[in-house]
mmCIF file of N, CA and C in Angstrom:
data_model
loop_
_atom_site.group_PDB
_atom_site.id
_atom_site.type_symbol
_atom_site.label_atom_id
_atom_site.label_comp_id
_atom_site.label_asym_id
_atom_site.label_seq_id
_atom_site.Cartn_x
_atom_site.Cartn_y
_atom_site.Cartn_z
ATOM 1 N N MET A 662 7.057 -9.541 6.352
ATOM 2 C CA MET A 662 6.228 -8.717 5.181
ATOM 3 C C MET A 662 7.453 -7.430 4.573
ATOM 4 N N VAL A 663 8.308 -6.624 5.525
ATOM 5 C CA VAL A 663 9.092 -6.334 4.735
ATOM 6 C C VAL A 663 9.837 -7.218 4.207
ATOM 7 N N ALA A 664 10.442 -8.357 4.244
ATOM 8 C CA ALA A 664 11.487 -9.142 3.530
ATOM 9 C C ALA A 664 11.599 -9.635 1.886
ATOM 10 N N PRO A 665 9.653 -9.636 2.157
ATOM 11 C CA PRO A 665 9.812 -9.973 0.854
ATOM 12 C C PRO A 665 10.104 -8.726 -0.514
ATOM 13 N N LEU A 666 9.098 -7.260 0.411
ATOM 14 C CA LEU A 666 8.843 -6.313 -0.236
ATOM 15 C C LEU A 666 10.505 -6.393 -0.773
ATOM 16 N N ARG A 667 11.215 -6.261 0.101
ATOM 17 C CA ARG A 667 12.894 -5.346 -0.109
ATOM 18 C C ARG A 667 13.417 -6.311 -1.021
ATOM 19 N N GLU A 668 13.298 -7.935 -1.145
ATOM 20 C CA GLU A 668 13.680 -8.461 -1.597
ATOM 21 C C GLU A 668 12.881 -7.234 -3.594
ATOM 22 N N VAL A 669 11.358 -7.659 -3.837
ATOM 23 C CA VAL A 669 10.282 -7.559 -4.706
ATOM 24 C C VAL A 669 11.234 -6.519 -5.680
ATOM 25 N N ARG A 670 11.263 -5.474 -4.515
ATOM 26 C CA ARG A 670 11.993 -3.595 -5.121
ATOM 27 C C ARG A 670 13.498 -4.108 -5.690
ATOM 28 N N ALA A 671 14.108 -4.717 -4.659
ATOM 29 C CA ALA A 671 15.823 -4.781 -5.342
ATOM 30 C C ALA A 671 15.349 -5.375 -6.174
ATOM 31 N N ARG A 672 14.697 -6.377 -6.765
ATOM 32 C CA ARG A 672 14.662 -6.930 -7.906
ATOM 33 C C ARG A 672 14.068 -6.493 -9.557
ATOM 34 N N VAL A 673 13.738 -5.736 -9.646
ATOM 35 C CA VAL A 673 12.729 -4.609 -9.748
ATOM 36 C C VAL A 673 13.662 -3.963 -9.472
ATOM 37 N N GLY A 674 13.577 -3.269 -9.298
ATOM 38 C CA GLY A 674 14.724 -1.812 -9.419
ATOM 39 C C GLY A 674 16.379 -1.596 -10.100
ATOM 40 N N ALA A 675 16.766 -3.787 -9.532
ATOM 41 C CA ALA A 675 18.289 -4.083 -10.244
ATOM 42 C C ALA A 675 17.568 -3.556 -11.846
ATOM 43 N N GLU A 676 16.667 -4.068 -12.453
ATOM 44 C CA GLU A 676 16.020 -3.567 -13.705
ATOM 45 C C GLU A 676 15.156 -3.264 -15.058
ATOM 46 N N GLY A 677 15.493 -2.079 -13.129
ATOM 47 C CA GLY A 677 15.458 -0.381 -14.194
ATOM 48 C C GLY A 677 13.864 -0.788 -14.343
ATOM 49 N N GLY A 678 13.048 -1.973 -13.248
ATOM 50 C CA GLY A 678 11.628 -1.887 -14.251
ATOM 51 C C GLY A 678 10.462 -0.903 -12.425
ATOM 52 N N HIS A 679 9.080 -1.475 -12.854
ATOM 53 C CA HIS A 679 8.031 -0.566 -12.174
ATOM 54 C C HIS A 679 7.820 -1.815 -11.411
ATOM 55 N N LEU A 680 6.779 -1.368 -10.852
ATOM 56 C CA LEU A 680 6.138 -1.954 -10.063
ATOM 57 C C LEU A 680 4.090 -1.927 -10.667
ATOM 58 N N HIS A 681 3.204 -3.017 -11.203
ATOM 59 C CA HIS A 681 2.008 -2.383 -10.412
ATOM 60 C C HIS A 681 1.177 -2.858 -9.028
ATOM 61 N N ALA A 682 0.867 -2.091 -8.365
ATOM 62 C CA ALA A 682 0.616 -2.257 -6.815
ATOM 63 C C ALA A 682 -0.596 -3.020 -7.813
ATOM 64 N N SER A 683 -1.054 -3.413 -7.308
ATOM 65 C CA SER A 683 -3.251 -4.146 -6.887
ATOM 66 C C SER A 683 -2.995 -4.618 -5.182
ATOM 67 N N PHE A 684 -4.119 -3.489 -5.054
ATOM 68 C CA PHE A 684 -4.856 -3.159 -3.497
ATOM 69 C C PHE A 684 -6.400 -3.497 -3.545
ATOM 70 N N ASP A 685 -6.097 -5.330 -3.260
ATOM 71 C CA ASP A 685 -7.949 -5.687 -2.938
ATOM 72 C C ASP A 685 -7.956 -5.447 -1.333
ATOM 73 N N ILE A 686 -8.861 -4.888 -1.084
ATOM 74 C CA ILE A 686 -9.268 -4.048 0.064
ATOM 75 C C ILE A 686 -9.943 -5.658 0.926
ATOM 76 N N ASP A 687 -9.873 -6.589 0.831
ATOM 77 C CA ASP A 687 -9.553 -7.885 1.360
ATOM 78 C C ASP A 687 -9.012 -8.647 2.544
ATOM 79 N N VAL A 688 -7.648 -7.814 2.164
ATOM 80 C CA VAL A 688 -6.547 -8.584 2.429
ATOM 81 C C VAL A 688 -6.561 -7.980 4.569
ATOM 82 N N LEU A 689 -7.695 -6.944 4.676
ATOM 83 C CA LEU A 689 -7.267 -6.279 5.327
ATOM 84 C C LEU A 689 -8.450 -6.823 6.097
ATOM 85 N N ASP A 690 -8.234 -6.845 8.000
ATOM 86 C CA ASP A 690 -9.153 -7.845 8.745
ATOM 87 C C ASP A 690 -10.228 -6.869 8.931
ATOM 88 N N PRO A 691 -11.570 -8.111 9.010
ATOM 89 C CA PRO A 691 -12.590 -7.332 8.994
ATOM 90 C C PRO A 691 -13.126 -5.954 9.890
ATOM 91 N N GLY A 692 -12.686 -5.829 11.233
ATOM 92 C CA GLY A 692 -12.162 -5.627 11.900
ATOM 93 C C GLY A 692 -11.695 -4.057 11.708
ATOM 94 N N THR A 693 -11.068 -4.117 10.774
ATOM 95 C CA THR A 693 -10.486 -2.419 9.661
ATOM 96 C C THR A 693 -10.944 -1.635 8.948
ATOM 97 N N ALA A 694 -11.602 -2.849 8.499
ATOM 98 C CA ALA A 694 -12.339 -2.914 6.731
ATOM 99 C C ALA A 694 -13.696 -3.653 6.208
ATOM 100 N N PRO A 695 -14.915 -3.389 7.305
ATOM 101 C CA PRO A 695 -15.805 -4.750 7.466
ATOM 102 C C PRO A 695 -15.812 -5.254 5.500
ATOM 103 N N ALA A 696 -16.462 -3.786 5.121
ATOM 104 C CA ALA A 696 -17.546 -3.520 3.505
ATOM 105 C C ALA A 696 -16.570 -4.203 1.792
ATOM 106 N N VAL A 697 -16.759 -5.291 2.335
ATOM 107 C CA VAL A 697 -15.505 -5.418 1.464
ATOM 108 C C VAL A 697 -16.398 -7.497 1.310
ATOM 109 N N GLY A 698 -16.097 -8.057 0.128
ATOM 110 C CA GLY A 698 -16.957 -9.494 -0.442
ATOM 111 C C GLY A 698 -16.927 -10.708 -0.196
ATOM 112 N N THR A 699 -15.347 -10.380 0.701
ATOM 113 C CA THR A 699 -14.734 -11.925 0.609
ATOM 114 C C THR A 699 -13.218 -11.205 2.512
ATOM 115 N N ALA A 700 -14.226 -10.998 3.682
ATOM 116 C CA ALA A 700 -13.810 -10.907 4.449
ATOM 117 C C ALA A 700 -12.940 -12.043 4.822
ATOM 118 N N VAL A 701 -11.870 -11.574 5.300
ATOM 119 C CA VAL A 701 -10.062 -12.461 5.652
ATOM 120 C C VAL A 701 -10.537 -12.202 6.940
ATOM 121 N N PRO A 702 -10.664 -12.727 8.047
ATOM 122 C CA PRO A 702 -10.280 -12.996 9.966
ATOM 123 C C PRO A 702 -8.883 -13.001 10.007
ATOM 124 N N GLY A 703 -8.484 -11.755 11.071
ATOM 125 C CA GLY A 703 -6.821 -11.692 11.477
ATOM 126 C C GLY A 703 -5.700 -11.542 9.728
ATOM 127 N N GLY A 704 -6.790 -11.050 9.325
ATOM 128 C CA GLY A 704 -6.630 -10.351 7.978
ATOM 129 C C GLY A 704 -5.846 -8.985 8.928
ATOM 130 N N ASP A 705 -3.855 -8.400 8.294
ATOM 131 C CA ASP A 705 -3.626 -6.758 8.289
ATOM 132 C C ASP A 705 -4.663 -6.479 8.397
ATOM 133 N N THR A 706 -3.862 -5.597 9.358
ATOM 134 C CA THR A 706 -4.103 -3.721 10.205
ATOM 135 C C THR A 706 -3.294 -3.065 9.571
ATOM 136 N N PHE A 707 -4.380 -1.926 9.018
ATOM 137 C CA PHE A 707 -4.287 -1.083 8.982
ATOM 138 C C PHE A 707 -2.667 -0.459 8.840
ATOM 139 N N ARG A 708 -1.789 -0.527 10.041
ATOM 140 C CA ARG A 708 -1.129 0.804 10.536
ATOM 141 C C ARG A 708 0.321 -1.217 9.303
ATOM 142 N N GLU A 709 0.199 -2.779 9.411
ATOM 143 C CA GLU A 709 1.072 -3.404 8.042
ATOM 144 C C GLU A 709 0.444 -2.861 7.035
ATOM 145 N N ALA A 710 -0.278 -2.820 6.400
ATOM 146 C CA ALA A 710 -0.723 -1.477 5.390
ATOM 147 C C ALA A 710 -0.037 -0.803 5.012
ATOM 148 N N HIS A 711 -0.414 0.204 6.400
ATOM 149 C CA HIS A 711 0.063 1.473 5.627
ATOM 150 C C HIS A 711 1.662 1.431 5.418
ATOM 151 N N LEU A 712 1.772 0.539 6.162
ATOM 152 C CA LEU A 712 3.793 -0.132 6.322
ATOM 153 C C LEU A 712 3.868 -0.135 4.748
ATOM 154 N N ILE A 713 2.977 -1.566 4.520
ATOM 155 C CA ILE A 713 3.326 -2.319 3.031
ATOM 156 C C ILE A 713 3.733 -0.641 1.280
ATOM 157 N N MET A 714 2.349 0.563 1.682
ATOM 158 C CA MET A 714 1.921 1.650 1.017
ATOM 159 C C MET A 714 3.035 2.403 0.754
ATOM 160 N N GLU A 715 3.858 2.516 2.163
ATOM 161 C CA GLU A 715 4.612 3.665 2.588
ATOM 162 C C GLU A 715 6.024 3.209 2.127
ATOM 163 N N ARG A 716 6.136 1.818 2.106
ATOM 164 C CA ARG A 716 7.558 1.128 1.109
ATOM 165 C C ARG A 716 7.765 1.519 0.019
ATOM 166 N N LEU A 717 6.368 1.187 -0.321
ATOM 167 C CA LEU A 717 6.005 1.096 -2.476
ATOM 168 C C LEU A 717 6.599 1.699 -2.196
ATOM 169 N N HIS A 718 6.109 3.414 -2.005
ATOM 170 C CA HIS A 718 6.332 4.939 -2.282
ATOM 171 C C HIS A 718 7.314 4.875 -2.342
ATOM 172 N N ASP A 719 8.268 4.654 -1.631
ATOM 173 C CA ASP A 719 9.942 4.945 -1.030
ATOM 174 C C ASP A 719 10.598 4.378 -2.294
ATOM 175 N N SER A 720 10.399 3.032 -2.986
ATOM 176 C CA SER A 720 10.631 2.347 -3.789
ATOM 177 C C SER A 720 10.969 3.436 -4.608
ATOM 178 N N ARG A 721 9.939 3.939 -4.825
ATOM 179 C CA ARG A 721 9.338 5.073 -5.610
ATOM 180 C C ARG A 721 9.935 4.157 -7.764
ATOM 181 N N LEU A 722 8.748 3.157 -7.360
ATOM 182 C CA LEU A 722 9.184 2.546 -8.189
ATOM 183 C C LEU A 722 7.470 1.539 -8.943
ATOM 184 N N VAL A 723 6.945 1.798 -8.236
ATOM 185 C CA VAL A 723 5.652 2.010 -8.652
ATOM 186 C C VAL A 723 4.283 2.185 -9.509
ATOM 187 N N GLY A 724 4.114 1.878 -10.487
ATOM 188 C CA GLY A 724 4.013 2.838 -11.996
ATOM 189 C C GLY A 724 2.243 3.495 -13.075
ATOM 190 N N SER A 725 1.997 2.091 -11.454
ATOM 191 C CA SER A 725 0.451 1.837 -11.650
ATOM 192 C C SER A 725 0.035 0.875 -10.972
ATOM 193 N N LEU A 726 -1.835 2.155 -10.426
ATOM 194 C CA LEU A 726 -2.279 1.026 -9.070
ATOM 195 C C LEU A 726 -3.215 0.553 -9.410
ATOM 196 N N ASP A 727 -4.686 -0.483 -9.492
ATOM 197 C CA ASP A 727 -5.520 -0.509 -8.910
ATOM 198 C C ASP A 727 -6.247 -1.292 -8.006
ATOM 199 N N VAL A 728 -7.270 -0.875 -7.513
ATOM 200 C CA VAL A 728 -8.208 -1.035 -6.406
ATOM 201 C C VAL A 728 -9.225 -1.438 -5.955
ATOM 202 N N VAL A 729 -9.662 -1.708 -5.396
ATOM 203 C CA VAL A 729 -10.746 -2.757 -6.009
ATOM 204 C C VAL A 729 -11.145 -4.234 -4.429
ATOM 205 N N GLU A 730 -12.623 -4.712 -4.882
ATOM 206 C CA GLU A 730 -13.617 -5.399 -3.321
ATOM 207 C C GLU A 730 -13.954 -4.461 -2.649
ATOM 208 N N LEU A 731 -14.774 -3.198 -2.559
ATOM 209 C CA LEU A 731 -15.067 -2.642 -1.846
ATOM 210 C C LEU A 731 -16.705 -2.335 -2.042
ATOM 211 N N ASN A 732 -17.411 -3.168 -1.100
ATOM 212 C CA ASN A 732 -19.265 -2.929 -1.762
ATOM 213 C C ASN A 732 -19.553 -1.995 -0.457
ATOM 214 N N LEU A 733 -19.726 -0.823 -0.635
ATOM 215 C CA LEU A 733 -20.626 -0.199 0.720
ATOM 216 C C LEU A 733 -22.282 -0.854 1.057
ATOM 217 N N PHE A 734 -21.981 -1.498 -0.405
ATOM 218 C CA PHE A 734 -24.279 -2.391 0.934
ATOM 219 C C PHE A 734 -23.784 -2.232 2.020
ATOM 220 N N LEU A 735 -22.005 -2.412 2.573
ATOM 221 C CA LEU A 735 -23.093 -4.008 4.160
ATOM 222 C C LEU A 735 -23.144 -2.552 5.081
ATOM 223 N N GLY A 736 -22.927 -1.480 3.635
ATOM 224 C CA GLY A 736 -23.360 -0.519 5.763
ATOM 225 C C GLY A 736 -22.735 -0.739 6.942
ATOM 226 N N GLU A 737 -21.849 -0.126 6.070
ATOM 227 C CA GLU A 737 -20.606 0.187 7.813
ATOM 228 C C GLU A 737 -20.159 2.209 7.696
ATOM 229 N N ARG A 738 -21.083 2.510 7.029
ATOM 230 C CA ARG A 738 -20.914 4.534 6.818
ATOM 231 C C ARG A 738 -19.779 5.047 6.106
ATOM 232 N N GLY A 739 -18.996 3.758 5.673
ATOM 233 C CA GLY A 739 -18.193 4.460 4.567
ATOM 234 C C GLY A 739 -16.870 4.395 5.525
ATOM 235 N N ARG A 740 -16.812 4.024 6.739
ATOM 236 C CA ARG A 740 -15.315 3.232 6.930
ATOM 237 C C ARG A 740 -14.539 2.985 6.740
ATOM 238 N N SER A 741 -14.445 1.685 4.976
ATOM 239 C CA SER A 741 -13.917 1.055 5.134
ATOM 240 C C SER A 741 -13.758 2.148 3.406
ATOM 241 N N ALA A 742 -14.481 2.204 2.768
ATOM 242 C CA ALA A 742 -13.691 3.355 1.535
ATOM 243 C C ALA A 742 -12.454 4.540 2.764
ATOM 244 N N ARG A 743 -12.933 5.082 3.983
ATOM 245 C CA ARG A 743 -11.865 6.446 4.422
ATOM 246 C C ARG A 743 -11.327 5.076 4.161
ATOM 247 N N VAL A 744 -10.449 4.531 5.507
ATOM 248 C CA VAL A 744 -9.724 3.644 5.001
ATOM 249 C C VAL A 744 -8.611 3.584 3.613
ATOM 250 N N ARG A 745 -10.236 2.443 2.517
ATOM 251 C CA ARG A 745 -8.804 3.113 1.520
ATOM 252 C C ARG A 745 -8.012 4.032 0.984
ATOM 253 N N VAL A 746 -8.408 5.151 0.590
ATOM 254 C CA VAL A 746 -8.128 6.226 0.360
ATOM 255 C C VAL A 746 -6.391 6.080 0.841
ATOM 256 N N GLU A 747 -7.243 6.191 3.041
ATOM 257 C CA GLU A 747 -5.969 6.643 3.363
ATOM 258 C C GLU A 747 -4.750 6.015 2.791
ATOM 259 N N LEU A 748 -5.271 4.188 2.989
ATOM 260 C CA LEU A 748 -3.474 3.704 2.226
ATOM 261 C C LEU A 748 -3.364 4.182 1.556
ATOM 262 N N VAL A 749 -4.308 4.783 0.500
ATOM 263 C CA VAL A 749 -3.385 5.105 -1.581
ATOM 264 C C VAL A 749 -2.567 6.510 -0.810
ATOM 265 N N ALA A 750 -3.755 6.838 -0.327
ATOM 266 C CA ALA A 750 -2.959 7.968 0.000
ATOM 267 C C ALA A 750 -0.589 7.269 0.648
ATOM 268 N N SER A 751 -1.467 7.230 1.115
ATOM 269 C CA SER A 751 0.151 6.744 1.758
ATOM 270 C C SER A 751 0.771 5.707 1.404
ATOM 271 N N LEU A 752 0.318 4.418 -0.054
ATOM 272 C CA LEU A 752 1.320 5.035 -1.840
ATOM 273 C C LEU A 752 1.682 6.076 -2.406
ATOM 274 N N LEU A 753 0.613 7.416 -2.223
ATOM 275 C CA LEU A 753 1.144 8.466 -3.141
ATOM 276 C C LEU A 753 2.003 9.289 -2.392
ATOM 277 N N GLY A 754 2.084 8.826 -1.147
ATOM 278 C CA GLY A 754 3.310 10.175 -0.471
ATOM 279 C C GLY A 754 2.965 9.921 1.056
ATOM 280 N N ARG A 755 1.785 10.283 0.547
ATOM 281 C CA ARG A 755 1.488 11.344 2.538
ATOM 282 C C ARG A 755 1.396 10.417 3.956
ATOM 283 N N ARG A 756 2.084 11.427 4.225
ATOM 284 C CA ARG A 756 3.343 9.387 5.928
ATOM 285 C C ARG A 756 1.962 10.561 7.461
ATOM 286 N N ILE A 757 2.509 9.417 8.043
ATOM 287 C CA ILE A 757 1.038 9.181 9.550
ATOM 288 C C ILE A 757 2.598 10.114 10.138
ATOM 289 N N LEU A 758 4.009 9.818 9.890
ATOM 290 C CA LEU A 758 4.780 9.939 11.195
ATOM 291 C C LEU A 758 6.279 10.371 9.572
ATOM 292 N N ASP A 759 7.107 10.748 10.711
ATOM 293 C CA ASP A 759 7.322 12.166 9.799
ATOM 294 C C ASP A 759 9.149 9.788 9.734
ATOM 295 N N ARG A 760 9.877 9.699 9.590
ATOM 296 C CA ARG A 760 11.011 8.539 9.608
ATOM 297 C C ARG A 760 11.049 8.789 7.822
ATOM 298 N N PRO A 761 12.894 8.372 7.724
ATOM 299 C CA PRO A 761 13.981 8.597 6.903
ATOM 300 C C PRO A 761 13.078 8.193 6.273
ATOM 301 N N ILE A 762 13.306 8.655 5.010
ATOM 302 C CA ILE A 762 13.670 7.501 3.496
ATOM 303 C C ILE A 762 13.760 6.677 3.067
ATOM 304 N N ILE A 763 13.622 5.612 2.977
ATOM 305 C CA ILE A 763 14.611 4.363 2.582
ATOM 306 C C ILE A 763 14.652 4.153 0.572
ATOM 307 N N ASP A 764 16.033 5.196 0.746
ATOM 308 C CA ASP A 764 16.420 4.969 -1.161
ATOM 309 C C ASP A 764 16.472 3.923 -1.641
ATOM 310 N N ALA A 765 15.571 4.354 -2.744
ATOM 311 C CA ALA A 765 15.694 3.084 -3.842
ATOM 312 C C ALA A 765 16.183 3.745 -5.325
ATOM 313 N N VAL A 766 16.621 4.518 -5.083
ATOM 314 C CA VAL A 766 16.857 5.930 -6.642
ATOM 315 C C VAL A 766 17.848 6.347 -5.992
ATOM 316 N N PRO A 767 19.660 6.496 -6.135
ATOM 317 C CA PRO A 767 21.068 6.832 -5.728
ATOM 318 C C PRO A 767 20.367 8.075 -6.001
ATOM 319 N N HIS A 768 21.339 9.254 -5.618
ATOM 320 C CA HIS A 768 21.272 10.209 -5.197
ATOM 321 C C HIS A 768 21.137 11.199 -6.012
ATOM 322 N N SER A 769 21.786 10.580 -7.318
ATOM 323 C CA SER A 769 22.715 11.180 -8.597
ATOM 324 C C SER A 769 21.336 11.652 -9.661
ATOM 325 N N ASP A 770 20.957 10.176 -9.604
ATOM 326 C CA ASP A 770 19.699 9.562 -9.923
ATOM 327 C C ASP A 770 18.193 10.893 -10.617
ATOM 328 N N ARG A 771 17.887 10.955 -8.436
ATOM 329 C CA ARG A 771 16.804 11.842 -8.676
ATOM 330 C C ARG A 771 16.939 13.553 -9.486
ATOM 331 N N LEU A 772 15.359 13.491 -8.794
ATOM 332 C CA LEU A 772 14.980 15.371 -9.214
ATOM 333 C C LEU A 772 15.219 16.266 -8.252
ATOM 334 N N ASN A 773 15.688 16.723 -8.819
ATOM 335 C CA ASN A 773 15.421 18.391 -7.880
ATOM 336 C C ASN A 773 14.420 19.718 -7.516
#
């Protein structure tokens, strides 16, 4: 999962482009986020999805985001909504654990 993401980031970064992230919550295993229209048994775990979101944030290439597929009528007391909020927060820079940031932007191009 990390290798293809690294390749996409490298290509987009080399072209000076941006990424659009489309987060469809039903990619997650129903044990993690059950309130979805199309459950995918064996889908991504929270940890896997969080890693992807952190890596996207670290790339500094995400220019837009859409988040879809949450069905609160499935009655799980908002657990899926909370998972979704946590994952979007990861994409926006919130961290669970401190770890080195993987730079996609050269030091000379960073804002101070």
